[in-house]
mmCIF file of N, CA and C in Angstrom:
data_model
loop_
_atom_site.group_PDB
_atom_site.id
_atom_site.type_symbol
_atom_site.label_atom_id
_atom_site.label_comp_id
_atom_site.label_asym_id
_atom_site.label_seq_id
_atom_site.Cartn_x
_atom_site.Cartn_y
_atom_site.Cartn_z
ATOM 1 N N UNK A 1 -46.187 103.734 48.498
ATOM 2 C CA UNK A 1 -45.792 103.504 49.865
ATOM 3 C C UNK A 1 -44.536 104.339 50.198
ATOM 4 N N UNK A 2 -43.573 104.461 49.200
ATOM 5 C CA UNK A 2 -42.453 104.872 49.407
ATOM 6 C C UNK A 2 -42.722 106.563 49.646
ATOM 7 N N UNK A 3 -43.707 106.986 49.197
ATOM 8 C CA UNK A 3 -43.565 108.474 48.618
ATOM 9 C C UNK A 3 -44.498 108.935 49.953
ATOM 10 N N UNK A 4 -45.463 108.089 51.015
ATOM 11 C CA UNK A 4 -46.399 108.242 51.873
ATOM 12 C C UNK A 4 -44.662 107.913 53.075
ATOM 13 N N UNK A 5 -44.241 107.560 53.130
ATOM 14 C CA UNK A 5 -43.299 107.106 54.079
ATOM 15 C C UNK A 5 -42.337 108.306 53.602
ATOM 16 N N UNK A 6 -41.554 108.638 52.615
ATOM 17 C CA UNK A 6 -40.938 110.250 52.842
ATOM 18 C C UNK A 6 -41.282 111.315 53.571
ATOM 19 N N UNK A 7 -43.041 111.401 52.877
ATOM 20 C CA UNK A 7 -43.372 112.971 53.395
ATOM 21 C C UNK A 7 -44.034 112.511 55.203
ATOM 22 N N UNK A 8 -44.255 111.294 55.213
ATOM 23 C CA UNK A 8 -43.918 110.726 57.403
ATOM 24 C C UNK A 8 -42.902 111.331 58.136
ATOM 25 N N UNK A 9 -42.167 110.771 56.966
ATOM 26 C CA UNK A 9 -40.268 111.202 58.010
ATOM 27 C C UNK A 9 -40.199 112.757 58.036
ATOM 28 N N UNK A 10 -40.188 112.883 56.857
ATOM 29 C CA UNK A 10 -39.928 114.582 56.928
ATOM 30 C C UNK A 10 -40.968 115.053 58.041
ATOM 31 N N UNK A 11 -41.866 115.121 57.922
ATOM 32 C CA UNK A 11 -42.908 115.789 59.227
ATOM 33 C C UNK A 11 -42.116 115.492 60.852
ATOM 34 N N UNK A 12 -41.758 114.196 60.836
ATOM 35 C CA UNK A 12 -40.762 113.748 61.893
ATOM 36 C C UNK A 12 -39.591 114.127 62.110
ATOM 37 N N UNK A 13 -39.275 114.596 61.252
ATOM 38 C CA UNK A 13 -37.963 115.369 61.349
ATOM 39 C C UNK A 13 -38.360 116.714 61.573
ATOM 40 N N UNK A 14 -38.982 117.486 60.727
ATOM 41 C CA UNK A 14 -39.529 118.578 61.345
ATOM 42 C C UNK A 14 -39.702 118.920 62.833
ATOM 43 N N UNK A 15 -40.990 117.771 63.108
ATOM 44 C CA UNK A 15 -41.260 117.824 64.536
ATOM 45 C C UNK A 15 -39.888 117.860 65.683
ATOM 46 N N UNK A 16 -38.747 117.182 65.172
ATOM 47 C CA UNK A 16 -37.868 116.955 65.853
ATOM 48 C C UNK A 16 -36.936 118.271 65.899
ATOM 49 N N UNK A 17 -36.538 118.626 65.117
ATOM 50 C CA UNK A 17 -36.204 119.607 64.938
ATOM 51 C C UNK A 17 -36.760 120.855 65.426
ATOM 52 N N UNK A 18 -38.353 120.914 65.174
ATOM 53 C CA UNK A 18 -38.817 121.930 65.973
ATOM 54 C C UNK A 18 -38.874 122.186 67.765
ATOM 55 N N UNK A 19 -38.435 120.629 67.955
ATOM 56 C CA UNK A 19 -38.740 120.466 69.375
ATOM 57 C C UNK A 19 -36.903 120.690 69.476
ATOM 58 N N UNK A 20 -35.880 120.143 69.535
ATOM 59 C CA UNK A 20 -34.608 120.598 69.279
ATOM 60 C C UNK A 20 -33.945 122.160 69.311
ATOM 61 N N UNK A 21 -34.669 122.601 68.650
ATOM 62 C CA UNK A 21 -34.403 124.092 68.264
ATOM 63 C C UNK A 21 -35.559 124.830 68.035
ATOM 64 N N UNK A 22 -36.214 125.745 68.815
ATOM 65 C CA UNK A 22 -37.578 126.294 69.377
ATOM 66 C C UNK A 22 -37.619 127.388 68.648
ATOM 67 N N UNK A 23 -36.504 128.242 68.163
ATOM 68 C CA UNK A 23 -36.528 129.408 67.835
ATOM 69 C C UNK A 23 -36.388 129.278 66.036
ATOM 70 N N UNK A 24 -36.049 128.145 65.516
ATOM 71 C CA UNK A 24 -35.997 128.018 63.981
ATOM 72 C C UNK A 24 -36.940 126.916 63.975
ATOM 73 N N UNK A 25 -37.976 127.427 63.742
ATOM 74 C CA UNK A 25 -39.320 125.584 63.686
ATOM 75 C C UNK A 25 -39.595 125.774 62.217
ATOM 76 N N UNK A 26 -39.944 124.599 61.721
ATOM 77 C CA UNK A 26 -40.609 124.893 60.528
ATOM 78 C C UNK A 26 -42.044 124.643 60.164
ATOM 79 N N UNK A 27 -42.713 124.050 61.718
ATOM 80 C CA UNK A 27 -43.991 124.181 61.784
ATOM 81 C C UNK A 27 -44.858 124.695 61.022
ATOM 82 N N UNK A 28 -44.891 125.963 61.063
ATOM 83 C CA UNK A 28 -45.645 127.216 60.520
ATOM 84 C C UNK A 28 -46.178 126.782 58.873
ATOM 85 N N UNK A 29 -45.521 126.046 58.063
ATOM 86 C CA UNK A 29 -45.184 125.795 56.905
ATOM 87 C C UNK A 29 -46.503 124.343 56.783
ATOM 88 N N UNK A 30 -46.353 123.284 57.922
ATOM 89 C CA UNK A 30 -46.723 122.386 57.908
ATOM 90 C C UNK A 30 -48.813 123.026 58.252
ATOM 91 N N UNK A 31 -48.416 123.408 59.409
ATOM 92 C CA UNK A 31 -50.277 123.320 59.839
ATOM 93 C C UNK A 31 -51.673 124.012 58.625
ATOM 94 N N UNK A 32 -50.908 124.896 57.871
ATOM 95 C CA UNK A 32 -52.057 124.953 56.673
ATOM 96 C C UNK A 32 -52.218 123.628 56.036
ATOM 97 N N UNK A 33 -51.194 122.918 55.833
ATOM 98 C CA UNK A 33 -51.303 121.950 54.693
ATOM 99 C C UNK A 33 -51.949 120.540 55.761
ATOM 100 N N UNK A 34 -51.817 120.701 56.962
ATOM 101 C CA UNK A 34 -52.186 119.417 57.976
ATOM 102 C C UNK A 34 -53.249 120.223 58.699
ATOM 103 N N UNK A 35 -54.841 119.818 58.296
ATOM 104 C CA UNK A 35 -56.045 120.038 59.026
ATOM 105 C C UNK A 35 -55.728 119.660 60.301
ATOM 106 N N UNK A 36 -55.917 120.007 61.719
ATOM 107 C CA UNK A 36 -55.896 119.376 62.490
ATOM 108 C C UNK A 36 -55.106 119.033 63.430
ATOM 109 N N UNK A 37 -54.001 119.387 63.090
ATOM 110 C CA UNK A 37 -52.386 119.627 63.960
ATOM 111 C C UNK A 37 -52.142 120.605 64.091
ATOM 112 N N UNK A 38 -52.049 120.535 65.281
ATOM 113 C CA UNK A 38 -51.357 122.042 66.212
ATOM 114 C C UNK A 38 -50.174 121.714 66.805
ATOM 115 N N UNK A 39 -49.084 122.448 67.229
ATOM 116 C CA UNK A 39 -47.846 122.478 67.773
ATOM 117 C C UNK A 39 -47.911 122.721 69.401
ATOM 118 N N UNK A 40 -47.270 121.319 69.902
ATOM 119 C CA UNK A 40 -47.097 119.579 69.914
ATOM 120 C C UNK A 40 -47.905 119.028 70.873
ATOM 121 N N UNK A 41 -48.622 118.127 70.112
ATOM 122 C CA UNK A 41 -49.089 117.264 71.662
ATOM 123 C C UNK A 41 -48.983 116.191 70.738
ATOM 124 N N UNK A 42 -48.790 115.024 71.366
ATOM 125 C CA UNK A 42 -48.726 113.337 71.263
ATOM 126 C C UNK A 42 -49.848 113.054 69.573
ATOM 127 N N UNK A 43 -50.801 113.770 70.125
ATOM 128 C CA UNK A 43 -52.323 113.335 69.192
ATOM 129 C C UNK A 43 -52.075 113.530 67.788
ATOM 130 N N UNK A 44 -51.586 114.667 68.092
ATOM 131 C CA UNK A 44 -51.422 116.086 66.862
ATOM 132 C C UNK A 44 -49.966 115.624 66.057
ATOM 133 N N UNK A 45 -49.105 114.904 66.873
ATOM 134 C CA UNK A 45 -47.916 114.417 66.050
ATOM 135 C C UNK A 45 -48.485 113.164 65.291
ATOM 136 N N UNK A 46 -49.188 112.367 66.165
ATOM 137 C CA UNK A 46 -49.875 111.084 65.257
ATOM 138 C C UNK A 46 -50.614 111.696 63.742
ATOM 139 N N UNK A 47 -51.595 112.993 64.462
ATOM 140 C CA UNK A 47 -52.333 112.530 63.209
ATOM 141 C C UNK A 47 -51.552 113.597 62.149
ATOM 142 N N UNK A 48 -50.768 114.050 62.423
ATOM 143 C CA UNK A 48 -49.541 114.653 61.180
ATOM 144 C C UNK A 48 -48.861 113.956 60.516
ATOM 145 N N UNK A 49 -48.487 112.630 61.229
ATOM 146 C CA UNK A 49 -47.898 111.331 60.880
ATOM 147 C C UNK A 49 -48.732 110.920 59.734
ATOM 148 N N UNK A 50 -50.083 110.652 59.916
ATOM 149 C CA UNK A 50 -51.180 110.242 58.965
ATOM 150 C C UNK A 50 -51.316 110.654 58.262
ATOM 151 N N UNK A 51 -51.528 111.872 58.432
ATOM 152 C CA UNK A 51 -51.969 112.792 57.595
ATOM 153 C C UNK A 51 -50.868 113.205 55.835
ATOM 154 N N UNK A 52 -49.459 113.084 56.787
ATOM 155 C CA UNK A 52 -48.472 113.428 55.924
ATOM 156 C C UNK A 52 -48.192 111.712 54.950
ATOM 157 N N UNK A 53 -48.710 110.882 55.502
ATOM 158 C CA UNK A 53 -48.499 109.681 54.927
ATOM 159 C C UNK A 53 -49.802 109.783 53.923
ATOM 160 N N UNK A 54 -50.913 109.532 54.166
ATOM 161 C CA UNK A 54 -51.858 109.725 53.064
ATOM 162 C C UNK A 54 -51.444 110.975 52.014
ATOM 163 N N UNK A 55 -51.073 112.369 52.002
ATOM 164 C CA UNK A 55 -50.730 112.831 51.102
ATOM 165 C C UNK A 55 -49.666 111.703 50.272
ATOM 166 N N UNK A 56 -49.160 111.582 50.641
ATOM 167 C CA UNK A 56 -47.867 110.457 49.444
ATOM 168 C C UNK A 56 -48.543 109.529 49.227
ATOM 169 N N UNK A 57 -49.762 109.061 49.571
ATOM 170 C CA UNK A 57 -50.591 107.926 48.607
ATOM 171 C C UNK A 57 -51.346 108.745 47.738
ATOM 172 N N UNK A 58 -51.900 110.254 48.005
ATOM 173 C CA UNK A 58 -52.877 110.808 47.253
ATOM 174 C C UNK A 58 -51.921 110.920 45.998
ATOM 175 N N UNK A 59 -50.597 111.609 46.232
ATOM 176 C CA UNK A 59 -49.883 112.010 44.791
ATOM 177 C C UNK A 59 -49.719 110.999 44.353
ATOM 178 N N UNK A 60 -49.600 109.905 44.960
ATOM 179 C CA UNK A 60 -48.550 108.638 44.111
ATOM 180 C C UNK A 60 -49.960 108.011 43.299
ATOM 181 N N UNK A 61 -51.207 108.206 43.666
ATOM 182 C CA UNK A 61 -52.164 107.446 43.031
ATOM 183 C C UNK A 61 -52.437 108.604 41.592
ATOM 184 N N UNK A 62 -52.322 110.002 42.210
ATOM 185 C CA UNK A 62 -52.541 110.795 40.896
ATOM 186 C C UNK A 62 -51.462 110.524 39.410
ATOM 187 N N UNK A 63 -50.011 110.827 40.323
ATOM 188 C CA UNK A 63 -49.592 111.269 39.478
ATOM 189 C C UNK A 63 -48.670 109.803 38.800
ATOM 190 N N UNK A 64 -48.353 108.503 39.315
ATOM 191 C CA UNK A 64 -48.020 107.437 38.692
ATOM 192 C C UNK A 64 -49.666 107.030 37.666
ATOM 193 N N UNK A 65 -50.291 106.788 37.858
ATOM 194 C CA UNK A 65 -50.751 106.382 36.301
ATOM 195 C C UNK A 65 -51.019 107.762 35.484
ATOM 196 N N UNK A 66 -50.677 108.775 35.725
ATOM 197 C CA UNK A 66 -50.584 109.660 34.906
ATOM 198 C C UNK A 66 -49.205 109.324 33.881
ATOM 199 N N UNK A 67 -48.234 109.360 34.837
ATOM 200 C CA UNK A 67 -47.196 108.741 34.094
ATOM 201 C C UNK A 67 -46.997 107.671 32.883
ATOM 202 N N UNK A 68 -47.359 106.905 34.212
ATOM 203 C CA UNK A 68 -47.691 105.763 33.294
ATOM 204 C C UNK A 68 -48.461 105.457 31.760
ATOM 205 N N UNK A 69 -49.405 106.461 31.365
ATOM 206 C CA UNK A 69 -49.855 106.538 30.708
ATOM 207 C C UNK A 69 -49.434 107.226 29.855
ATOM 208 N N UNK A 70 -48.678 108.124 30.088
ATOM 209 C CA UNK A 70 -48.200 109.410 29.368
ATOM 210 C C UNK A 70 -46.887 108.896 28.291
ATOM 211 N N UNK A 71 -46.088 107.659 29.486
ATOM 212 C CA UNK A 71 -45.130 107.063 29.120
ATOM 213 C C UNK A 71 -45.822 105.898 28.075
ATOM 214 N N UNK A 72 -46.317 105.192 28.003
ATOM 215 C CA UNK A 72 -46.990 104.188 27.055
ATOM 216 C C UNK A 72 -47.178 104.911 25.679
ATOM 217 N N UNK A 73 -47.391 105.898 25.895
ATOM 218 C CA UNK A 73 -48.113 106.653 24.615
ATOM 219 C C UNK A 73 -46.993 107.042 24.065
ATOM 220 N N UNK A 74 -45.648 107.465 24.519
ATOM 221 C CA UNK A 74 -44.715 107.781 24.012
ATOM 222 C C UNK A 74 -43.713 107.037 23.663
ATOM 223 N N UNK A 75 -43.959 105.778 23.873
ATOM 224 C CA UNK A 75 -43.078 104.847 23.646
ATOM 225 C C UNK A 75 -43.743 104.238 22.239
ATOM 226 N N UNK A 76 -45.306 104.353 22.162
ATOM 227 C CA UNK A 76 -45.696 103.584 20.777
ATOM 228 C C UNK A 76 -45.644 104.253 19.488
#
């Protein structure tokens, strides 16, 4: 949850920032990695919102029981 709620904000901050200051965006960076968002409409900030939140469940599901496992084994 925590790691789906970072990469939210950051996109939100981005967005904010890009809307703030027009001539340094960091957009460009975001729309390969976000199917589906284009720079700005209402829709396109939602589903970047989503979008950037499910990535932090995809890693956190990969890479914590990877851990987790990796760590067990090294502890026995």
């Amino acid at each position: 949850m925590t790691l789906g709620l970072l990469l939210a904000l950051s996109f939100a901050l981005c967005v904010v920032f890009g809307l703030l200051f027009p001539g340094a965006t960091m957009y460009q960076a975001w729309l390969p990695l976000l199917p589906g968002v284009t720079w700005i409409s209402w829709a396109s900030a939602i589903l970047g919102l989503a979008e950037s939140f499910a990535y932090g469940w995809y890693i956190a599901v990969i890479f914590v029981p990877t851990f987790n496992f990796f760590s067990r084994r090294t502890q026995a």
